[in-house]
CSV table of C-alpha atoms in Angstrom, one decimal:
chain,number,residue,atom,x,y,z
A,1,GLN,CA,0.0,0.0,0.0
A,2,GLN,CA,1.5,3.2,-1.1
A,3,GLN,CA,0.5,5.9,1.3
A,4,VAL,CA,2.2,8.8,-0.4
A,5,ARG,CA,2.1,8.8,-4.1
A,6,GLN,CA,3.9,11.1,-6.5
A,7,SER,CA,2.1,11.2,-9.8
A,8,SER,CA,5.2,11.6,-12.0
A,9,GLN,CA,8.4,9.6,-12.0
A,10,SER,CA,10.1,12.3,-14.1
A,11,LEU,CA,9.4,15.8,-15.4
A,12,THR,CA,11.2,17.9,-17.9
A,13,VAL,CA,10.7,21.7,-18.2
A,14,TRP,CA,12.5,24.5,-19.9
A,15,GLU,CA,14.5,27.0,-18.0
A,16,GLY,CA,12.2,29.8,-16.8
A,17,GLU,CA,9.1,27.7,-16.7
A,18,THR,CA,7.2,26.7,-13.6
A,19,ALA,CA,7.7,23.1,-12.7
A,20,ILE,CA,4.7,21.5,-10.9
A,21,LEU,CA,5.3,18.3,-8.9
A,22,ASN,CA,2.2,16.6,-7.6
A,23,CYS,CA,1.7,14.4,-4.5
A,24,SER,CA,-1.2,12.7,-2.9
A,25,TYR,CA,-1.7,10.8,0.3
A,26,GLU,CA,-4.1,8.4,1.9
A,27,ASN,CA,-3.8,8.7,5.7
A,28,SER,CA,-6.0,11.5,7.2
A,29,ALA,CA,-3.7,11.5,10.2
A,30,PHE,CA,-0.9,13.0,8.3
A,31,ASP,CA,-0.3,16.6,9.3
A,32,TYR,CA,3.1,17.6,8.3
A,33,PHE,CA,4.4,17.5,4.7
A,34,PRO,CA,8.0,18.2,3.9
A,35,TRP,CA,9.5,18.2,0.4
A,36,TYR,CA,13.1,17.0,0.1
A,37,GLN,CA,15.5,17.7,-2.7
A,38,GLN,CA,18.2,15.2,-3.6
A,39,PHE,CA,21.0,15.7,-6.0
A,40,PRO,CA,22.9,12.7,-7.3
A,41,GLY,CA,25.4,11.4,-4.8
A,42,GLU,CA,23.9,13.5,-2.0
A,43,GLY,CA,21.5,12.9,0.8
A,44,PRO,CA,18.0,14.3,0.7
A,45,ALA,CA,17.8,17.9,2.0
A,46,LEU,CA,14.7,19.6,3.3
A,47,LEU,CA,13.5,22.2,0.8
A,48,ILE,CA,10.2,23.4,2.1
A,49,ALA,CA,7.4,22.0,4.3
A,50,ILE,CA,3.8,22.7,5.2
A,51,ARG,CA,1.4,21.7,7.9
A,52,SER,CA,-2.2,20.8,7.2
A,53,VAL,CA,-3.6,23.9,8.9
A,54,SER,CA,-2.2,25.9,5.9
A,55,ASP,CA,-3.2,25.7,2.3
A,56,LYS,CA,-0.1,27.5,1.0
A,57,LYS,CA,3.5,27.9,1.9
A,58,GLU,CA,6.0,30.0,0.0
A,59,ASP,CA,9.7,30.3,0.2
A,60,GLY,CA,11.4,32.2,-2.6
A,61,ARG,CA,10.7,30.4,-5.9
A,62,PHE,CA,9.2,27.4,-4.1
A,63,THR,CA,5.6,27.2,-3.2
A,64,ILE,CA,3.5,24.3,-1.8
A,65,PHE,CA,-0.2,24.3,-2.5
A,66,PHE,CA,-2.1,22.0,-0.1
A,67,ASN,CA,-5.7,20.7,-0.4
A,68,LYS,CA,-6.7,18.8,2.7
A,69,ARG,CA,-10.1,17.8,1.5
A,70,GLU,CA,-8.7,16.2,-1.6
A,71,LYS,CA,-5.6,14.9,0.2
A,72,ASN,CA,-3.2,16.3,-2.3
A,73,LEU,CA,-0.5,18.8,-2.5
A,74,SER,CA,1.8,20.2,-5.2
A,75,LEU,CA,5.2,21.8,-5.2
A,76,HIS,CA,5.6,24.7,-7.7
A,77,ILE,CA,9.1,25.8,-8.7
A,78,LYS,CA,8.9,29.2,-10.4
A,79,ASP,CA,11.4,30.3,-12.9
A,80,SER,CA,13.1,26.9,-13.0
A,81,GLN,CA,16.8,26.8,-13.3
A,82,PRO,CA,19.1,24.0,-14.5
A,83,GLY,CA,20.5,23.9,-11.0
A,84,ASP,CA,17.0,22.8,-9.8
A,85,SER,CA,17.5,19.5,-11.7
A,86,ALA,CA,17.2,16.9,-8.9
A,87,THR,CA,14.9,14.3,-7.5
A,88,TYR,CA,12.1,15.7,-5.3
A,89,PHE,CA,10.5,13.6,-2.6
A,90,CYS,CA,7.2,14.4,-1.0
A,91,ALA,CA,6.9,13.0,2.5
A,92,ALA,CA,4.2,13.0,5.2
A,93,SER,CA,3.9,12.3,8.9
A,94,PRO,CA,1.7,13.0,11.9
A,95,TYR,CA,3.2,16.2,13.3
A,96,THR,CA,3.7,14.9,16.7
A,97,GLY,CA,5.8,12.0,15.4
A,98,ASN,CA,7.6,13.7,12.5
A,99,TYR,CA,10.5,11.3,12.8
A,100,LYS,CA,8.5,8.6,11.0
A,101,TYR,CA,8.2,10.0,7.5
A,102,VAL,CA,6.4,8.2,4.8
A,103,PHE,CA,8.1,9.1,1.5
A,104,GLY,CA,6.8,9.1,-2.0
A,105,ALA,CA,8.9,7.5,-4.7
A,106,GLY,CA,10.2,10.8,-5.9
A,107,THR,CA,10.0,12.9,-9.1
A,108,ARG,CA,13.1,13.4,-11.1
A,109,LEU,CA,13.1,16.9,-12.4
A,110,LYS,CA,15.2,18.0,-15.4
A,111,VAL,CA,15.4,21.7,-16.3
A,112,ILE,CA,16.7,22.3,-19.8
A,113,ALA,CA,18.5,25.5,-20.6
B,1,GLY,CA,24.4,23.4,6.8
B,2,PRO,CA,24.7,20.6,9.4
B,3,LYS,CA,26.1,17.4,8.0
B,4,VAL,CA,25.4,13.8,8.8
B,5,LEU,CA,28.3,11.7,7.7
B,6,GLN,CA,28.0,8.0,6.6
B,7,ILE,CA,30.9,5.7,6.4
B,8,PRO,CA,31.5,3.9,4.0
B,9,SER,CA,29.6,5.1,1.0
B,10,HIS,CA,29.5,1.7,-0.5
B,11,GLN,CA,30.0,-1.7,1.0
B,12,ILE,CA,29.9,-5.2,-0.5
B,13,ILE,CA,29.4,-8.1,1.7
B,14,ASP,CA,28.9,-11.9,1.3
B,15,MET,CA,25.4,-13.2,2.2
B,16,GLY,CA,25.4,-14.5,5.8
B,17,GLN,CA,28.2,-12.2,7.0
B,18,MET,CA,27.7,-9.4,9.5
B,19,VAL,CA,27.9,-5.8,8.4
B,20,THR,CA,27.9,-2.6,10.4
B,21,LEU,CA,26.9,0.7,8.8
B,22,ASN,CA,28.3,3.8,10.6
B,23,CYS,CA,26.8,7.2,10.9
B,24,ASP,CA,28.2,10.3,12.5
B,25,PRO,CA,25.2,12.4,13.2
B,26,VAL,CA,25.1,16.2,13.6
B,27,SER,CA,26.7,17.1,17.0
B,28,ASN,CA,24.1,18.1,19.6
B,29,HIS,CA,21.4,16.1,17.8
B,30,LEU,CA,19.5,13.8,20.1
B,31,TYR,CA,17.3,11.8,17.7
B,32,PHE,CA,18.6,9.3,15.2
B,33,TYR,CA,17.0,7.4,12.4
B,34,TRP,CA,17.7,4.8,9.7
B,35,TYR,CA,15.8,4.6,6.4
B,36,LYS,CA,16.1,2.0,3.7
B,37,GLN,CA,15.8,2.7,0.0
B,38,ILE,CA,15.7,-0.2,-2.5
B,39,LEU,CA,16.8,0.9,-6.0
B,40,GLY,CA,14.0,2.8,-7.7
B,41,GLN,CA,11.7,2.7,-4.7
B,42,GLN,CA,10.9,5.2,-2.0
B,43,MET,CA,12.8,5.6,1.2
B,44,GLU,CA,11.2,3.6,4.1
B,45,PHE,CA,11.5,4.2,7.8
B,46,LEU,CA,13.4,1.5,9.7
B,47,VAL,CA,14.0,2.7,13.2
B,48,ASN,CA,14.4,5.7,15.4
B,49,PHE,CA,16.6,6.0,18.5
B,50,TYR,CA,16.7,8.4,21.4
B,51,ASN,CA,18.4,8.4,24.8
B,52,GLY,CA,20.1,5.1,24.2
B,53,LYS,CA,16.9,3.3,23.2
B,54,VAL,CA,14.9,2.3,20.2
B,55,MET,CA,11.7,4.4,20.2
B,56,GLU,CA,9.9,2.8,17.3
B,57,LYS,CA,10.7,0.4,14.5
B,58,SER,CA,8.9,-0.7,11.4
B,59,LYS,CA,8.3,-4.2,10.2
B,60,LEU,CA,11.3,-3.8,7.9
B,61,PHE,CA,13.5,-3.7,11.0
B,62,LYS,CA,14.0,-7.5,11.1
B,63,ASP,CA,15.4,-9.4,14.1
B,64,GLN,CA,18.7,-9.5,12.3
B,65,PHE,CA,19.0,-5.7,12.6
B,66,SER,CA,20.2,-3.8,15.6
B,67,VAL,CA,21.2,-0.2,16.4
B,68,GLU,CA,23.3,1.4,19.0
B,69,ARG,CA,25.3,4.5,19.8
B,70,PRO,CA,27.8,3.6,22.4
B,71,ASP,CA,29.1,6.6,24.4
B,72,GLY,CA,28.0,9.2,22.0
B,73,SER,CA,30.1,7.9,19.1
B,74,TYR,CA,28.9,6.6,15.8
B,75,PHE,CA,25.2,5.6,15.5
B,76,THR,CA,25.4,2.2,14.0
B,77,LEU,CA,23.1,-0.2,12.1
B,78,LYS,CA,24.2,-3.8,12.4
B,79,ILE,CA,22.8,-6.6,10.2
B,80,GLN,CA,23.7,-10.1,11.3
B,81,PRO,CA,23.4,-12.2,9.2
B,82,THR,CA,22.9,-10.4,6.0
B,83,ALA,CA,20.5,-11.6,3.3
B,84,LEU,CA,20.3,-10.8,-0.4
B,85,GLU,CA,17.2,-8.6,0.2
B,86,ASP,CA,19.1,-6.4,2.5
B,87,SER,CA,20.8,-4.9,-0.6
B,88,ALA,CA,19.7,-1.2,-0.6
B,89,VAL,CA,20.9,2.3,0.2
B,90,TYR,CA,20.7,3.0,3.9
B,91,PHE,CA,20.2,6.6,5.0
B,92,CYS,CA,21.0,7.8,8.4
B,93,ALA,CA,19.4,10.9,9.7
B,94,SER,CA,19.4,13.0,12.9
B,95,SER,CA,17.4,15.8,14.4
B,96,PRO,CA,17.9,18.1,17.5
B,97,GLY,CA,14.5,17.2,18.9
B,98,GLN,CA,11.1,16.0,18.0
B,99,ASN,CA,9.1,18.1,15.6
B,100,THR,CA,12.3,19.7,14.2
B,101,GLU,CA,14.0,19.4,10.9
B,102,VAL,CA,15.6,16.0,10.1
B,103,PHE,CA,19.0,16.0,8.4
B,104,PHE,CA,19.9,13.1,6.2
B,105,GLY,CA,23.3,11.7,5.3
B,106,LYS,CA,24.4,10.7,1.8
B,107,GLY,CA,23.6,7.1,2.4
B,108,THR,CA,25.6,3.9,2.3
B,109,ARG,CA,24.9,1.5,-0.6
B,110,LEU,CA,25.0,-2.0,0.7
B,111,THR,CA,25.4,-4.8,-1.8
B,112,VAL,CA,24.9,-8.3,-0.5
B,113,VAL,CA,26.2,-11.0,-2.9
């Protein structure tokens, strides 16, 4: 049973476009949703996160849109740069136990110059 | 930013042998975790560790697995004996407290032959 699902294994966009990465989840108890960015040969690094009390979280070029009723969220990367090319993991956990993340399988983003 | 170091980056071991994966967590962090990622799949929670004890483990954390952090040194994952299905990338992570950012290492790729 895949509790966190990322709709695309891979995504290619042109430099300057907005990349949209989608994620959905099944467990209503999930309350905290971090997105992790991973470059080849590196460990995942926290990019941006949202709690279910919010419907939007913005940090520079990165924005999470969250729909609690539909149990889905998306990561928007504005003005995509080649340096954004990486694998992005959506994760979820109950906030009080954030150590036990459930990860999606990841979306490999490629930004073409 | 804070670094979690994992040693070695790649280890090859004969089936049935014992292996110890080492993790040097961020100093002053108190919570430690192991995640397992089989090639092409999502990262899955194995175990978390606090104050010298396992707090929670998943069903992937088989009886052959054990963790410890003797005297504040490396946080280790030991597998004894290893099986072919233990081949995966193992990510160590740490956090300063609960409900705080979790920092991941680069992973150790374990190949059981």
